[in-house]
mmCIF file of C-alpha atoms and ligand atoms in Angstrom:
data_model
loop_
_atom_site.group_PDB
_atom_site.id
_atom_site.type_symbol
_atom_site.label_atom_id
_atom_site.label_comp_id
_atom_site.label_asym_id
_atom_site.label_seq_id
_atom_site.Cartn_x
_atom_site.Cartn_y
_atom_site.Cartn_z
ATOM 1 C CA MET B 1 112.969 76.723 70.821
ATOM 2 C CA ALA B 2 109.557 75.597 69.530
ATOM 3 C CA GLN B 3 108.791 71.964 70.321
ATOM 4 C CA LYS B 4 109.432 69.486 67.559
ATOM 5 C CA ILE B 5 106.339 67.658 66.290
ATOM 6 C CA SER B 6 106.996 64.144 65.265
ATOM 7 C CA LEU B 7 104.973 62.401 62.508
ATOM 8 C CA THR B 8 103.511 60.097 65.279
ATOM 9 C CA ARG B 9 102.292 63.075 67.310
ATOM 10 C CA TYR B 10 100.945 64.761 64.187
ATOM 11 C CA LEU B 11 99.021 61.596 63.283
ATOM 12 C CA VAL B 12 97.652 61.072 66.875
ATOM 13 C CA GLU B 13 96.390 64.660 66.778
ATOM 14 C CA GLN B 14 94.788 64.110 63.460
ATOM 15 C CA GLN B 15 93.090 61.120 64.898
ATOM 16 C CA ARG B 16 92.198 62.384 68.318
ATOM 17 C CA VAL B 17 91.689 66.077 68.018
ATOM 18 C CA ASP B 18 90.402 66.536 64.596
ATOM 19 C CA GLY B 19 88.902 63.032 64.181
ATOM 20 C CA LEU B 20 90.261 63.008 60.709
ATOM 21 C CA ILE B 21 91.785 59.573 60.557
ATOM 22 C CA PRO B 22 90.670 56.377 62.213
ATOM 23 C CA ALA B 23 93.250 54.490 64.350
ATOM 24 C CA GLN B 24 93.859 51.881 61.746
ATOM 25 C CA LEU B 25 94.753 54.414 59.214
ATOM 26 C CA ARG B 26 97.065 56.104 61.554
ATOM 27 C CA LEU B 27 98.825 52.757 62.199
ATOM 28 C CA LEU B 28 99.097 52.189 58.465
ATOM 29 C CA LEU B 29 100.723 55.500 57.791
ATOM 30 C CA GLU B 30 103.215 55.004 60.600
ATOM 31 C CA VAL B 31 104.163 51.620 59.187
ATOM 32 C CA VAL B 32 104.608 53.125 55.664
ATOM 33 C CA ALA B 33 106.794 55.889 57.216
ATOM 34 C CA ARG B 34 108.900 53.158 59.069
ATOM 35 C CA ALA B 35 109.361 51.283 55.759
ATOM 36 C CA CYS B 36 110.413 54.539 54.033
ATOM 37 C CA LYS B 37 113.049 55.020 56.736
ATOM 38 C CA SER B 38 114.490 51.682 56.070
ATOM 39 C CA ILE B 39 114.436 52.279 52.325
ATOM 40 C CA SER B 40 116.173 55.552 52.968
ATOM 41 C CA GLN B 41 118.901 53.659 54.809
ATOM 42 C CA ALA B 42 119.459 51.317 51.939
ATOM 43 C CA VAL B 43 119.518 54.257 49.453
ATOM 44 C CA ASN B 44 121.992 55.999 51.600
ATOM 45 C CA LYS B 45 124.414 53.041 51.708
ATOM 46 C CA GLY B 46 124.517 52.887 47.891
ATOM 47 C CA ALA B 47 127.469 50.948 46.612
ATOM 48 C CA LEU B 48 128.641 50.205 50.270
ATOM 49 C CA GLY B 49 125.433 48.159 50.728
ATOM 50 C CA GLY B 50 125.824 46.427 47.387
ATOM 51 C CA VAL B 51 122.284 47.721 46.383
ATOM 52 C CA LEU B 52 123.129 49.501 43.112
ATOM 53 C CA GLY B 53 122.772 47.999 39.637
ATOM 54 C CA SER B 54 120.196 45.980 37.831
ATOM 55 C CA ALA B 55 118.471 42.862 39.183
ATOM 56 C CA ASP B 56 118.409 41.033 35.886
ATOM 57 C CA SER B 57 114.603 40.887 35.906
ATOM 58 C CA GLU B 58 111.692 42.762 34.352
ATOM 59 C CA ASN B 59 108.424 44.088 35.964
ATOM 60 C CA VAL B 60 104.976 43.793 34.551
ATOM 61 C CA GLN B 61 105.517 46.882 32.415
ATOM 62 C CA GLY B 62 108.554 45.165 30.715
ATOM 63 C CA GLU B 63 110.985 47.502 32.561
ATOM 64 C CA VAL B 64 114.292 46.165 33.820
ATOM 65 C CA GLN B 65 114.183 46.066 37.637
ATOM 66 C CA LYS B 66 116.985 47.542 39.703
ATOM 67 C CA LYS B 67 118.059 45.855 42.938
ATOM 68 C CA LEU B 68 116.644 48.725 44.934
ATOM 69 C CA ASP B 69 113.313 48.438 43.193
ATOM 70 C CA ILE B 70 113.014 44.983 44.532
ATOM 71 C CA ILE B 71 114.452 45.721 47.900
ATOM 72 C CA ALA B 72 112.035 48.586 48.473
ATOM 73 C CA ASN B 73 109.127 46.532 47.334
ATOM 74 C CA GLU B 74 110.022 43.794 49.848
ATOM 75 C CA VAL B 75 110.573 46.287 52.672
ATOM 76 C CA LEU B 76 107.044 47.695 52.110
ATOM 77 C CA ILE B 77 105.331 44.370 51.983
ATOM 78 C CA GLU B 78 107.155 42.940 54.954
ATOM 79 C CA ALA B 79 106.503 46.091 56.965
ATOM 80 C CA ASN B 80 102.737 46.123 56.202
ATOM 81 C CA GLU B 81 101.518 42.631 55.902
ATOM 82 C CA TRP B 82 101.277 41.598 59.602
ATOM 83 C CA GLY B 83 99.874 44.733 61.326
ATOM 84 C CA GLY B 84 96.107 43.948 60.663
ATOM 85 C CA HIS B 85 95.347 47.246 58.976
ATOM 86 C CA LEU B 86 95.447 46.067 55.400
ATOM 87 C CA ALA B 87 93.430 43.696 53.152
ATOM 88 C CA ALA B 88 95.877 43.808 50.213
ATOM 89 C CA MET B 89 98.624 45.718 48.513
ATOM 90 C CA ALA B 90 99.499 46.557 44.866
ATOM 91 C CA SER B 91 102.773 47.738 43.486
ATOM 92 C CA GLU B 92 104.437 48.807 40.238
ATOM 93 C CA GLU B 93 106.768 45.924 40.723
ATOM 94 C CA MET B 94 104.215 43.251 41.107
ATOM 95 C CA ASP B 95 101.937 41.957 38.323
ATOM 96 C CA ALA B 96 99.076 40.966 40.583
ATOM 97 C CA ILE B 97 97.816 42.307 43.895
ATOM 98 C CA TYR B 98 99.341 40.912 47.118
ATOM 99 C CA VAL B 99 96.656 39.677 49.389
ATOM 100 C CA VAL B 100 97.590 39.756 53.115
ATOM 101 C CA PRO B 101 98.211 36.060 53.997
ATOM 102 C CA ASN B 102 95.648 34.231 56.066
ATOM 103 C CA ARG B 103 98.058 33.856 59.027
ATOM 104 C CA TYR B 104 97.636 37.563 59.661
ATOM 105 C CA PRO B 105 94.491 39.589 60.595
ATOM 106 C CA LYS B 106 92.977 41.583 57.827
ATOM 107 C CA GLY B 107 92.062 45.158 57.893
ATOM 108 C CA GLU B 108 89.810 47.422 55.724
ATOM 109 C CA TYR B 109 92.551 49.305 53.802
ATOM 110 C CA LEU B 110 94.248 48.778 50.451
ATOM 111 C CA LEU B 111 97.821 50.152 49.969
ATOM 112 C CA LEU B 112 99.249 50.971 46.504
ATOM 113 C CA PHE B 113 102.810 52.027 45.887
ATOM 114 C CA ASP B 114 105.545 52.713 43.525
ATOM 115 C CA PRO B 115 108.396 51.407 45.823
ATOM 116 C CA LEU B 116 111.169 53.289 44.173
ATOM 117 C CA ASP B 117 110.188 55.950 41.595
ATOM 118 C CA GLY B 118 112.849 57.405 39.373
ATOM 119 C CA SER B 119 114.694 54.143 38.895
ATOM 120 C CA SER B 120 116.909 55.456 36.250
ATOM 121 C CA ASN B 121 118.528 57.820 38.929
ATOM 122 C CA ILE B 122 119.332 55.139 41.453
ATOM 123 C CA ASP B 123 122.832 54.520 40.191
ATOM 124 C CA VAL B 124 123.673 58.123 39.516
ATOM 125 C CA ASN B 125 123.055 59.455 43.052
ATOM 126 C CA VAL B 126 120.114 61.647 42.113
ATOM 127 C CA SER B 127 116.898 62.018 44.173
ATOM 128 C CA ILE B 128 114.497 59.028 44.044
ATOM 129 C CA GLY B 129 111.430 58.243 46.219
ATOM 130 C CA THR B 130 108.560 56.107 47.245
ATOM 131 C CA ILE B 131 104.950 57.047 46.212
ATOM 132 C CA PHE B 132 101.881 55.613 47.973
ATOM 133 C CA SER B 133 98.139 55.757 47.926
ATOM 134 C CA VAL B 134 95.580 54.309 50.412
ATOM 135 C CA LEU B 135 92.105 53.299 49.543
ATOM 136 C CA LYS B 136 89.373 51.570 51.602
ATOM 137 C CA MET B 137 87.860 48.279 50.789
ATOM 138 C CA PRO B 138 84.338 48.634 49.285
ATOM 139 C CA GLU B 139 81.711 47.933 51.973
ATOM 140 C CA ASP B 140 80.275 44.520 52.475
ATOM 141 C CA ASP B 141 83.043 42.959 50.237
ATOM 142 C CA ARG B 142 83.916 39.569 51.565
ATOM 143 C CA GLY B 143 87.013 38.581 49.482
ATOM 144 C CA VAL B 144 89.570 41.039 48.134
ATOM 145 C CA ASP B 145 90.433 41.144 44.395
ATOM 146 C CA GLU B 146 91.834 43.407 41.892
ATOM 147 C CA GLY B 147 88.486 44.960 41.224
ATOM 148 C CA ASP B 148 88.411 46.406 44.742
ATOM 149 C CA PHE B 149 91.401 48.586 43.855
ATOM 150 C CA LEU B 150 89.836 50.101 40.784
ATOM 151 C CA GLN B 151 88.446 53.217 42.434
ATOM 152 C CA ALA B 152 88.863 56.711 41.253
ATOM 153 C CA GLY B 153 91.722 58.844 42.897
ATOM 154 C CA SER B 154 88.995 61.022 44.546
ATOM 155 C CA ARG B 155 88.315 58.159 46.828
ATOM 156 C CA GLN B 156 91.834 58.019 48.311
ATOM 157 C CA VAL B 157 91.889 58.357 52.075
ATOM 158 C CA ALA B 158 95.658 59.110 52.345
ATOM 159 C CA ALA B 159 98.388 59.637 49.871
ATOM 160 C CA GLY B 160 101.937 60.751 49.896
ATOM 161 C CA TYR B 161 105.579 60.242 48.943
ATOM 162 C CA CYS B 162 108.939 60.032 50.565
ATOM 163 C CA VAL B 163 111.782 61.666 48.632
ATOM 164 C CA TYR B 164 115.359 60.350 49.209
ATOM 165 C CA GLY B 165 117.497 63.330 48.354
ATOM 166 C CA PRO B 166 119.906 65.575 50.197
ATOM 167 C CA GLN B 167 117.268 65.206 52.923
ATOM 168 C CA THR B 168 114.691 62.493 53.320
ATOM 169 C CA THR B 169 111.313 64.114 53.301
ATOM 170 C CA LEU B 170 107.894 62.539 53.796
ATOM 171 C CA VAL B 171 105.000 64.395 52.264
ATOM 172 C CA LEU B 172 101.506 63.509 53.286
ATOM 173 C CA THR B 173 97.768 64.330 52.851
ATOM 174 C CA VAL B 174 94.806 62.809 54.594
ATOM 175 C CA GLY B 175 92.495 65.374 52.925
ATOM 176 C CA ASP B 176 93.304 68.231 55.198
ATOM 177 C CA GLY B 177 96.070 70.000 53.341
ATOM 178 C CA VAL B 178 99.668 68.895 52.806
ATOM 179 C CA ALA B 179 102.321 68.408 55.500
ATOM 180 C CA MET B 180 106.023 67.703 55.140
ATOM 181 C CA PHE B 181 108.241 65.754 57.527
ATOM 182 C CA THR B 182 112.016 65.718 57.473
ATOM 183 C CA LEU B 183 113.807 62.625 58.655
ATOM 184 C CA ASP B 184 115.948 63.423 61.697
ATOM 185 C CA ARG B 185 118.564 60.769 61.454
ATOM 186 C CA GLU B 186 119.885 61.324 64.970
ATOM 187 C CA GLN B 187 116.425 60.870 66.494
ATOM 188 C CA GLY B 188 115.384 58.295 63.868
ATOM 189 C CA SER B 189 112.130 59.937 63.443
ATOM 190 C CA PHE B 190 110.221 62.158 60.956
ATOM 191 C CA VAL B 191 109.693 65.758 62.236
ATOM 192 C CA LEU B 192 107.081 68.106 60.955
ATOM 193 C CA THR B 193 108.868 70.811 58.903
ATOM 194 C CA GLU B 194 106.178 72.320 56.802
ATOM 195 C CA GLU B 195 102.347 72.520 57.203
ATOM 196 C CA ASN B 196 99.637 73.857 54.844
ATOM 197 C CA VAL B 197 101.845 73.674 51.855
ATOM 198 C CA ARG B 198 100.602 75.915 49.044
ATOM 199 C CA ILE B 199 101.638 75.831 45.390
ATOM 200 C CA PRO B 200 101.714 79.364 43.817
ATOM 201 C CA GLU B 201 99.030 79.663 41.112
ATOM 202 C CA ASP B 202 101.392 81.051 38.572
ATOM 203 C CA THR B 203 104.881 79.971 37.598
ATOM 204 C CA ARG B 204 107.739 80.467 35.230
ATOM 205 C CA GLU B 205 109.109 77.041 35.501
ATOM 206 C CA PHE B 206 108.113 73.946 33.477
ATOM 207 C CA ALA B 207 109.216 70.319 33.675
ATOM 208 C CA ILE B 208 108.953 67.976 30.722
ATOM 209 C CA ASN B 209 111.302 65.531 28.962
ATOM 210 C CA MET B 210 112.157 67.873 25.911
ATOM 211 C CA SER B 211 113.719 64.897 24.064
ATOM 212 C CA ASN B 212 110.260 63.657 23.337
ATOM 213 C CA MET B 213 109.120 66.944 21.796
ATOM 214 C CA ARG B 214 108.672 65.569 18.328
ATOM 215 C CA HIS B 215 106.380 62.782 19.629
ATOM 216 C CA TRP B 216 103.959 65.189 21.466
ATOM 217 C CA ASP B 217 100.465 66.195 20.555
ATOM 218 C CA ALA B 218 99.765 69.674 19.179
ATOM 219 C CA PRO B 219 98.428 71.294 22.492
ATOM 220 C CA VAL B 220 101.614 70.296 24.471
ATOM 221 C CA LYS B 221 103.874 71.357 21.576
ATOM 222 C CA ARG B 222 102.048 74.712 21.597
ATOM 223 C CA TYR B 223 102.336 75.274 25.328
ATOM 224 C CA VAL B 224 105.989 74.494 25.467
ATOM 225 C CA ALA B 225 106.775 76.527 22.279
ATOM 226 C CA GLU B 226 105.069 79.497 23.863
ATOM 227 C CA CYS B 227 107.232 79.114 26.998
ATOM 228 C CA LEU B 228 110.314 78.857 25.001
ATOM 229 C CA GLU B 229 109.509 82.096 23.150
ATOM 230 C CA GLY B 230 109.913 83.829 26.473
ATOM 231 C CA VAL B 231 109.524 87.614 26.872
ATOM 232 C CA GLU B 232 109.164 88.109 23.151
ATOM 233 C CA GLY B 233 106.377 85.589 22.816
ATOM 234 C CA PRO B 234 102.660 85.542 23.678
ATOM 235 C CA ARG B 235 103.359 84.712 27.367
ATOM 236 C CA GLY B 236 105.507 87.922 27.744
ATOM 237 C CA LYS B 237 107.842 86.312 30.197
ATOM 238 C CA ASP B 238 110.844 84.047 30.244
ATOM 239 C CA PHE B 239 110.466 80.493 31.485
ATOM 240 C CA ASN B 240 113.046 78.226 33.204
ATOM 241 C CA MET B 241 113.034 74.470 32.655
ATOM 242 C CA ARG B 242 113.838 71.580 35.091
ATOM 243 C CA TRP B 243 113.693 67.842 34.574
ATOM 244 C CA ILE B 244 114.982 65.474 37.141
ATOM 245 C CA ALA B 245 113.430 62.276 35.736
ATOM 246 C CA SER B 246 112.148 61.385 39.190
ATOM 247 C CA MET B 247 108.520 62.420 39.465
ATOM 248 C CA VAL B 248 108.923 62.572 43.327
ATOM 249 C CA ALA B 249 111.685 65.133 43.017
ATOM 250 C CA ASP B 250 109.926 67.133 40.304
ATOM 251 C CA VAL B 251 106.643 67.188 42.320
ATOM 252 C CA HIS B 252 108.567 68.083 45.476
ATOM 253 C CA ARG B 253 110.080 71.092 43.733
ATOM 254 C CA ILE B 254 106.642 72.173 42.543
ATOM 255 C CA LEU B 255 105.088 71.791 46.104
ATOM 256 C CA THR B 256 108.021 73.854 47.358
ATOM 257 C CA ARG B 257 108.206 76.674 44.827
ATOM 258 C CA GLY B 258 105.570 76.136 42.140
ATOM 259 C CA GLY B 259 105.879 74.990 38.531
ATOM 260 C CA ILE B 260 104.247 72.714 36.088
ATOM 261 C CA PHE B 261 105.136 69.065 35.464
ATOM 262 C CA MET B 262 103.988 67.187 32.296
ATOM 263 C CA TYR B 263 104.424 63.628 31.097
ATOM 264 C CA PRO B 264 101.907 63.690 28.190
ATOM 265 C CA TRP B 265 100.732 61.096 25.872
ATOM 266 C CA ASP B 266 103.161 60.779 22.946
ATOM 267 C CA LYS B 267 103.097 58.919 19.695
ATOM 268 C CA ARG B 268 105.908 56.556 20.469
ATOM 269 C CA GLU B 269 103.349 54.204 21.921
ATOM 270 C CA PRO B 270 100.070 55.602 20.722
ATOM 271 C CA ASN B 271 97.958 52.944 22.385
ATOM 272 C CA LYS B 272 99.180 53.858 25.826
ATOM 273 C CA PRO B 273 97.792 57.115 27.314
ATOM 274 C CA GLY B 274 101.319 57.995 28.666
ATOM 275 C CA LYS B 275 104.260 56.695 30.709
ATOM 276 C CA LEU B 276 103.250 57.199 34.250
ATOM 277 C CA ARG B 277 100.773 54.900 36.009
ATOM 278 C CA LEU B 278 97.412 56.165 37.223
ATOM 279 C CA MET B 279 96.864 54.335 40.493
ATOM 280 C CA TYR B 280 100.193 54.561 42.283
ATOM 281 C CA GLU B 281 101.904 57.517 40.665
ATOM 282 C CA ALA B 282 99.457 59.967 39.178
ATOM 283 C CA ASN B 283 96.608 59.666 41.730
ATOM 284 C CA PRO B 284 98.614 60.263 44.879
ATOM 285 C CA MET B 285 100.532 63.136 43.323
ATOM 286 C CA ALA B 286 97.377 64.633 41.894
ATOM 287 C CA TRP B 287 95.664 64.657 45.317
ATOM 288 C CA LEU B 288 98.709 66.115 46.985
ATOM 289 C CA VAL B 289 98.984 68.849 44.290
ATOM 290 C CA GLU B 290 95.234 69.688 44.607
ATOM 291 C CA GLN B 291 95.400 69.813 48.378
ATOM 292 C CA ALA B 292 98.159 72.273 48.046
ATOM 293 C CA GLY B 293 95.965 74.482 45.788
ATOM 294 C CA GLY B 294 97.313 73.241 42.426
ATOM 295 C CA ALA B 295 95.648 71.315 39.682
ATOM 296 C CA ALA B 296 96.109 67.926 37.891
ATOM 297 C CA THR B 297 94.595 66.766 34.658
ATOM 298 C CA ASN B 298 95.316 64.474 31.773
ATOM 299 C CA GLY B 299 94.674 67.298 29.344
ATOM 300 C CA LYS B 300 90.975 66.548 29.191
ATOM 301 C CA GLN B 301 89.731 65.773 32.721
ATOM 302 C CA ARG B 302 90.802 65.895 36.357
ATOM 303 C CA ILE B 303 93.046 62.916 37.077
ATOM 304 C CA LEU B 304 91.250 62.273 40.332
ATOM 305 C CA ASP B 305 87.902 61.736 38.453
ATOM 306 C CA ILE B 306 89.340 58.992 36.089
ATOM 307 C CA GLN B 307 87.678 55.657 36.785
ATOM 308 C CA PRO B 308 90.544 53.059 36.410
ATOM 309 C CA SER B 309 89.852 49.920 34.408
ATOM 310 C CA LYS B 310 93.104 48.108 35.278
ATOM 311 C CA LEU B 311 95.672 48.132 38.037
ATOM 312 C CA HIS B 312 98.745 49.146 35.968
ATOM 313 C CA GLU B 313 96.763 51.612 33.764
ATOM 314 C CA ARG B 314 98.794 54.515 32.360
ATOM 315 C CA VAL B 315 97.779 58.110 32.154
ATOM 316 C CA SER B 316 98.925 61.390 30.739
ATOM 317 C CA VAL B 317 99.868 63.743 33.480
ATOM 318 C CA ILE B 318 99.842 67.636 33.622
ATOM 319 C CA LEU B 319 100.059 68.990 37.206
ATOM 320 C CA GLY B 320 101.226 71.839 39.295
ATOM 321 C CA SER B 321 100.521 75.576 39.392
ATOM 322 C CA LYS B 322 96.854 76.031 38.717
ATOM 323 C CA ASN B 323 96.824 78.696 36.039
ATOM 324 C CA GLU B 324 99.417 76.896 33.979
ATOM 325 C CA VAL B 325 97.686 73.479 34.183
ATOM 326 C CA GLU B 326 94.362 75.130 33.274
ATOM 327 C CA ARG B 327 96.070 76.772 30.235
ATOM 328 C CA VAL B 328 97.510 73.498 28.934
ATOM 329 C CA THR B 329 94.176 71.814 29.570
ATOM 330 C CA SER B 330 92.326 74.561 27.669
ATOM 331 C CA TYR B 331 94.726 74.097 24.685
ATOM 332 C CA HIS B 332 93.501 70.443 24.529
ATOM 333 C CA SER B 333 89.889 71.620 24.177
ATOM 334 C CA GLY B 334 91.014 73.781 21.258
ATOM 335 C CA ILE B 335 90.666 77.091 23.094
HETATM 336 P P1 LIG F 401 109.829 54.549 37.098
HETATM 337 O O1 LIG F 401 108.630 54.383 38.081
HETATM 338 O O2 LIG F 401 110.106 53.233 36.360
HETATM 339 O O3 LIG F 401 111.014 55.087 37.799
HETATM 340 O O4 LIG F 401 109.361 55.661 35.995
HETATM 341 C C1 LIG F 401 108.790 56.788 36.247
HETATM 342 C C2 LIG F 401 109.712 57.898 36.130
HETATM 343 C C3 LIG F 401 109.167 59.190 36.694
HETATM 344 O O5 LIG F 401 109.692 59.330 37.987
HETATM 345 C C4 LIG F 401 109.720 60.231 35.814
HETATM 346 O O6 LIG F 401 108.976 61.367 35.841
HETATM 347 C C5 LIG F 401 109.777 59.632 34.509
HETATM 348 O O7 LIG F 401 109.777 58.208 34.681
HETATM 349 C C6 LIG F 401 110.982 59.918 33.761
HETATM 350 O O8 LIG F 401 110.936 59.516 32.469
HETATM 351 P P2 LIG F 401 112.074 59.696 31.393
HETATM 352 O O9 LIG F 401 113.156 58.790 31.651
HETATM 353 O O10 LIG F 401 111.276 59.366 30.078
HETATM 354 O O11 LIG F 401 112.489 61.089 31.416
HETATM 355 MG MG1 LIG F 402 107.603 55.194 39.032
#
């Protein structure tokens, strides 16, 4: 039987053989993976662990926090604050950045996360996940502040997510393709189960919350209408639809078998560019998708090229199979 490659070994090889990641970044990724393992434990216990339900509080976006949102946030902070690899962290669940306390050594990396994505699925036993993005502190910067985080997604040095579903799977890129690791609960470690993940360029499957249809802009309405016309319409083929309402699970399906995912701007909140957050949801997912040969835009430009102006900035998201994303994007420029 082929030897199993653990996440640790994979990362050591990336560091030693390929020189792709510095030791501090390897340590950081191992710590994030360890935190995901413990979040996975809490998710698995569900009602038995008393972790379901709402926490009677709101986050900075005005969304009601679930108990697991808060637990996952704390797990990630406690796991990462003392290792010496980070300068600061930022999270969907925290208004301001979290600077590593002075009692701990500080490193040169910045970690951003959505501790538990797909919160509406927590209590109904549907896949949820953790999304993370790693940036480097700008050089010659003495103190860390929110401005240091405001870097375009193309400057990420690592990104990934961990999906808590029938299996717990960690998906990672450090800029050298996408690898997937499945949690082996008996061994307590993540094992490499897929390397060089590729998204097919064409697809017959789209993911969008159809209940928002009447609020969309014309290009998105046109794209979805054409898909729905199926074999009789301009696309000449039938399409299937999926919507899990956990971006991690929808993106995981796309990385596994292709597809297109959209959470576009809509006119319910015209001043916001979309529902999803740029820095800790869209950017890491966009980089993973591009690393797997797919594409990710906001309809007008590549997501990874967007210069953020604030930490919790929102963005319109269209990502997945390259030819479909390019089609929707071209509809936005009136082609
Ligand atoms: P969350 O971070 O509060 O969980 O919100 C993000 C989630 C995404 O995972 C998912 O794609 C989307 O919200 C679902 O939205 P909707 O409930 O409108 O379908
Ligand atoms: Mg989220």
